[in-house]
Amino acid sequence: GLPTLVGVDRLLVREVRSEASTQAVQTEALLESFLKQRIAMLNGLRAQVATSRSQREAATRFSTLGRELLRESPVLFALYLLDASGRVVHLDRGGPANFEESGLDHAHFAGRGRAIAVARTRRAPASTGSIRLVSGARGMVTYVPVVREGEVAGFVGGAIDYQALFSDALAGQLQGRFGYRISDAGGEPIAVSPDYPASASRTIQPTVSLPGELGWRLEVAIPPFEPLVPRLFTWLIGLALLAALALL
């Protein structure tokens, strides 16, 4: 009887771990898909800029399409049009107009400069690590190179607010049974669910890939003794039956 109870207990634990693994993989895929959709928006904006015949036309197209993208996706905090060196030549931001970053050279900032260099070398989108946006909120910026005649003529950048991103992308995900924590490339938490436990019997840790060289670590925590109620019920009933059998 005792080996049978141990086997049932282990089966319950394996089922919980399997469920946590499944939800972790689904959430990883959801986050990556959500980010790819925003990068696709930036690529569309880049295509409009790349086919412009003048800087004025490029700025007009950028502003027209950029404002539409900001309305459709509140996750985008700001959109940047940069020249080949990384200097801001045009800026659109959701909410109140604020052009204090116009003329700012992104290449001179460590995190942004690294992402611009990666995007320039790879001719592909690249994201920064966690940075402070102008609003003071934490987020990141993704740069998409504008290539003309084989040369990088500039960049289209999109700043993403973490709070808006995780509220939108993870709405309804992992809120019921398992707590989660997302850490940036430096290991600093950037999103933690309210029910994330202080200690865990096991954590599932898939990696969320970002454009460029960086990524996030998603941790889905299984609390100690989980699933508590089914295991407790199994042991109480099982031991009671074994005690009754012994008495008989």
Short mmCIF file of C-alpha atoms in Angstrom, two decimals:
data_model
loop_
_atom_site.label_atom_id
_atom_site.label_comp_id
_atom_site.label_asym_id
_atom_site.label_seq_id
_atom_site.Cartn_x
_atom_site.Cartn_y
_atom_site.Cartn_z
CA GLY A 1 0.00 0.00 0.00
CA LEU A 2 2.75 2.47 0.88
CA PRO A 3 4.57 2.10 -2.46
CA THR A 4 1.23 2.68 -4.17
CA LEU A 5 0.70 5.95 -2.25
CA VAL A 6 4.23 7.09 -3.09
CA GLY A 7 3.63 6.31 -6.78
CA VAL A 8 0.35 8.28 -6.84
CA ASP A 9 2.06 11.21 -5.08
CA ARG A 10 4.85 11.28 -7.65
CA LEU A 11 2.31 11.11 -10.47
CA LEU A 12 0.51 14.18 -9.11
CA VAL A 13 3.80 16.07 -8.88
CA ARG A 14 4.74 15.14 -12.46
CA GLU A 15 1.37 16.35 -13.74
CA VAL A 16 1.82 19.73 -12.07
CA ARG A 17 5.34 20.08 -13.49
CA SER A 18 4.06 19.15 -16.94
CA GLU A 19 1.31 21.75 -16.71
CA ALA A 20 3.78 24.43 -15.57
CA SER A 21 6.15 23.54 -18.44
CA THR A 22 3.33 23.74 -20.98
CA GLN A 23 2.19 27.14 -19.75
CA ALA A 24 5.78 28.43 -19.65
CA VAL A 25 6.37 27.40 -23.28
CA GLN A 26 3.05 28.92 -24.33
CA THR A 27 3.86 32.20 -22.58
CA GLU A 28 7.34 32.28 -24.13
CA ALA A 29 5.80 31.82 -27.58
CA LEU A 30 3.17 34.45 -26.83
CA LEU A 31 5.76 37.05 -25.81
CA GLU A 32 7.96 36.35 -28.84
CA SER A 33 4.95 36.53 -31.17
CA PHE A 34 3.83 39.79 -29.57
CA LEU A 35 7.28 41.34 -30.04
CA LYS A 36 7.52 40.08 -33.63
CA GLN A 37 4.24 41.81 -34.45
CA ARG A 38 5.64 45.13 -33.19
CA ILE A 39 8.85 44.58 -35.15
CA ALA A 40 6.74 43.89 -38.24
CA MET A 41 5.14 47.31 -37.69
CA LEU A 42 8.60 48.89 -37.54
CA ASN A 43 9.58 47.05 -40.72
CA GLY A 44 6.53 48.47 -42.47
CA LEU A 45 7.51 51.94 -41.32
CA ARG A 46 11.10 51.31 -42.46
CA ALA A 47 9.87 50.27 -45.93
CA GLN A 48 7.97 53.54 -46.28
CA VAL A 49 11.04 55.53 -45.30
CA ALA A 50 13.42 53.51 -47.51
CA THR A 51 11.36 54.14 -50.66
CA SER A 52 11.09 57.90 -50.08
CA ARG A 53 12.72 60.14 -52.68
CA SER A 54 13.69 62.92 -50.28
CA GLN A 55 14.25 63.54 -46.59
CA ARG A 56 11.11 65.64 -46.45
CA GLU A 57 9.02 62.85 -47.98
CA ALA A 58 10.60 60.34 -45.59
CA ALA A 59 9.70 62.55 -42.60
CA THR A 60 6.14 62.97 -43.86
CA ARG A 61 5.64 59.24 -44.39
CA PHE A 62 7.23 58.49 -41.04
CA SER A 63 4.96 60.93 -39.22
CA THR A 64 1.75 59.83 -40.99
CA LEU A 65 2.24 56.09 -40.55
CA GLY A 66 3.95 56.46 -37.18
CA ARG A 67 1.00 58.22 -35.58
CA GLU A 68 -1.29 55.50 -36.84
CA LEU A 69 0.96 52.82 -35.33
CA LEU A 70 1.06 54.64 -32.00
CA ARG A 71 -2.74 54.72 -31.92
CA GLU A 72 -3.04 51.03 -32.79
CA SER A 73 -0.38 49.83 -30.34
CA PRO A 74 -0.23 51.59 -26.95
CA VAL A 75 2.77 49.38 -26.13
CA LEU A 76 4.88 51.61 -28.42
CA PHE A 77 6.00 54.55 -26.29
CA ALA A 78 7.78 56.44 -29.08
CA LEU A 79 8.99 56.09 -32.67
CA TYR A 80 12.32 57.47 -33.87
CA LEU A 81 13.70 58.25 -37.31
CA LEU A 82 17.50 58.35 -37.09
CA ASP A 83 20.17 59.21 -39.62
CA ALA A 84 23.05 56.88 -40.48
CA SER A 85 25.06 57.99 -37.44
CA GLY A 86 22.20 57.36 -35.01
CA ARG A 87 21.05 60.96 -34.49
CA VAL A 88 17.30 61.60 -34.13
CA VAL A 89 15.93 63.55 -37.11
CA HIS A 90 12.25 62.99 -36.36
CA LEU A 91 10.26 61.77 -33.38
CA ASP A 92 6.64 60.79 -32.74
CA ARG A 93 5.39 59.89 -29.30
CA GLY A 94 2.07 58.62 -28.04
CA GLY A 95 0.29 61.01 -25.68
CA PRO A 96 1.32 64.67 -25.23
CA ALA A 97 3.71 66.05 -27.83
CA ASN A 98 7.26 66.19 -26.54
CA PHE A 99 10.19 66.63 -28.90
CA GLU A 100 12.95 67.10 -26.34
CA GLU A 101 14.86 64.16 -27.87
CA SER A 102 15.09 65.69 -31.35
CA GLY A 103 18.73 65.84 -32.38
CA LEU A 104 19.80 63.39 -29.66
CA ASP A 105 22.54 61.00 -30.76
CA HIS A 106 21.46 57.50 -29.68
CA ALA A 107 24.83 56.04 -30.67
CA HIS A 108 26.49 57.87 -27.75
CA PHE A 109 24.46 55.95 -25.16
CA ALA A 110 25.93 52.59 -24.17
CA GLY A 111 22.84 50.39 -24.48
CA ARG A 112 21.42 52.13 -27.52
CA GLY A 113 24.77 52.43 -29.25
CA ARG A 114 25.38 48.69 -28.94
CA ALA A 115 21.98 47.88 -30.46
CA ILE A 116 22.56 50.33 -33.33
CA ALA A 117 25.96 48.76 -34.02
CA VAL A 118 24.44 45.25 -34.08
CA ALA A 119 21.61 46.40 -36.38
CA ARG A 120 24.13 48.07 -38.69
CA THR A 121 26.40 45.02 -38.87
CA ARG A 122 23.65 42.42 -39.30
CA ARG A 123 21.34 44.58 -41.45
CA ALA A 124 18.58 43.29 -39.16
CA PRO A 125 16.56 44.53 -36.16
CA ALA A 126 18.35 44.71 -32.80
CA SER A 127 17.06 45.59 -29.35
CA THR A 128 18.65 47.29 -26.37
CA GLY A 129 18.67 45.86 -22.89
CA SER A 130 16.55 47.45 -20.18
CA ILE A 131 16.83 51.26 -20.25
CA ARG A 132 15.04 54.24 -18.75
CA LEU A 133 12.69 55.94 -21.20
CA VAL A 134 12.17 59.70 -21.15
CA SER A 135 9.02 59.20 -19.05
CA GLY A 136 11.15 57.51 -16.37
CA ALA A 137 9.54 54.11 -17.02
CA ARG A 138 11.65 51.10 -17.85
CA GLY A 139 11.58 49.70 -21.35
CA MET A 140 13.68 48.95 -24.41
CA VAL A 141 14.24 50.28 -27.93
CA THR A 142 14.37 48.18 -31.10
CA TYR A 143 16.24 49.58 -34.12
CA VAL A 144 15.52 48.52 -37.70
CA PRO A 145 18.14 49.62 -40.29
CA VAL A 146 17.04 51.55 -43.37
CA VAL A 147 19.13 50.15 -46.23
CA ARG A 148 19.51 51.95 -49.56
CA GLU A 149 21.75 50.61 -52.32
CA GLY A 150 23.41 48.21 -49.91
CA GLU A 151 24.30 50.90 -47.36
CA VAL A 152 22.66 51.72 -44.04
CA ALA A 153 21.12 55.18 -44.58
CA GLY A 154 19.43 55.42 -41.19
CA PHE A 155 17.33 53.62 -38.63
CA VAL A 156 13.72 53.38 -37.51
CA GLY A 157 13.48 52.90 -33.77
CA GLY A 158 10.58 51.90 -31.57
CA ALA A 159 10.58 52.37 -27.78
CA ILE A 160 8.49 49.85 -25.82
CA ASP A 161 7.22 50.46 -22.29
CA TYR A 162 7.60 47.30 -20.20
CA GLN A 163 4.54 47.92 -18.05
CA ALA A 164 2.28 48.34 -21.08
CA LEU A 165 3.95 45.39 -22.84
CA PHE A 166 3.46 42.86 -20.06
CA SER A 167 -0.02 44.11 -19.17
CA ASP A 168 -1.09 43.66 -22.78
CA ALA A 169 0.86 40.55 -23.80
CA LEU A 170 0.38 38.55 -20.59
CA ALA A 171 -3.22 39.49 -19.82
CA GLY A 172 -4.81 36.31 -18.48
CA GLN A 173 -1.59 34.28 -18.76
CA LEU A 174 -0.25 32.36 -15.73
CA GLN A 175 -2.58 34.30 -13.43
CA GLY A 176 -4.47 31.33 -12.06
CA ARG A 177 -2.11 28.64 -10.75
CA PHE A 178 1.51 29.62 -11.25
CA GLY A 179 3.40 32.82 -10.54
CA TYR A 180 5.98 34.08 -13.02
CA ARG A 181 8.99 36.38 -13.10
CA ILE A 182 10.72 37.80 -16.18
CA SER A 183 14.34 38.95 -15.94
CA ASP A 184 16.34 40.90 -18.51
CA ALA A 185 19.74 39.97 -19.91
CA GLY A 186 21.42 41.41 -16.82
CA GLY A 187 19.35 39.23 -14.48
CA GLU A 188 17.25 42.13 -13.15
CA PRO A 189 13.50 41.39 -12.83
CA ILE A 190 11.38 43.47 -15.20
CA ALA A 191 8.01 41.83 -14.54
CA VAL A 192 6.81 39.83 -11.53
CA SER A 193 3.31 38.49 -11.01
CA PRO A 194 1.67 39.25 -7.64
CA ASP A 195 1.46 35.56 -6.76
CA TYR A 196 5.11 34.72 -7.42
CA PRO A 197 6.16 32.66 -4.34
CA ALA A 198 9.04 33.53 -2.04
CA SER A 199 10.27 29.94 -2.40
CA ALA A 200 9.59 27.28 -4.99
CA SER A 201 10.03 23.55 -5.23
CA ARG A 202 10.88 23.90 -8.92
CA THR A 203 11.09 26.64 -11.58
CA ILE A 204 10.66 26.30 -15.34
CA GLN A 205 13.04 28.70 -17.12
CA PRO A 206 12.62 29.10 -20.88
CA THR A 207 14.39 31.96 -22.72
CA VAL A 208 12.50 34.64 -24.62
CA SER A 209 14.56 35.61 -27.69
CA LEU A 210 14.86 39.29 -28.63
CA PRO A 211 16.08 40.80 -31.90
CA GLY A 212 19.86 41.01 -31.84
CA GLU A 213 21.97 39.27 -29.22
CA LEU A 214 19.93 39.62 -26.01
CA GLY A 215 17.08 37.71 -24.42
CA TRP A 216 14.89 37.46 -21.33
CA ARG A 217 14.58 34.62 -18.84
CA LEU A 218 11.04 33.58 -17.97
CA GLU A 219 10.67 31.77 -14.63
CA VAL A 220 7.46 29.90 -13.82
CA ALA A 221 7.51 28.83 -10.18
CA ILE A 222 5.86 25.75 -8.70
CA PRO A 223 5.19 26.43 -4.99
CA PRO A 224 6.34 23.87 -2.38
CA PHE A 225 4.12 20.80 -1.90
CA GLU A 226 2.07 21.66 -4.99
CA PRO A 227 -0.52 20.26 -5.70
CA LEU A 228 -1.19 20.52 -1.98
CA VAL A 229 -4.87 19.56 -1.79
CA PRO A 230 -4.79 16.45 -4.05
CA ARG A 231 -1.61 15.17 -2.37
CA LEU A 232 -2.97 15.79 1.12
CA PHE A 233 -6.25 14.08 0.23
CA THR A 234 -4.40 11.10 -1.27
CA TRP A 235 -2.22 10.59 1.79
CA LEU A 236 -5.02 11.07 4.34
CA ILE A 237 -7.39 8.66 2.59
CA GLY A 238 -4.60 6.19 1.76
CA LEU A 239 -3.20 6.09 5.30
CA ALA A 240 -6.70 5.82 6.77
CA LEU A 241 -7.44 2.81 4.54
CA LEU A 242 -4.10 1.20 5.43
CA ALA A 243 -4.76 1.74 9.15
CA ALA A 244 -8.22 0.22 8.81
CA LEU A 245 -6.74 -2.74 6.93
CA ALA A 246 -4.09 -3.22 9.63
CA LEU A 247 -6.76 -3.16 12.38
CA LEU A 248 -8.89 -5.70 10.52
#
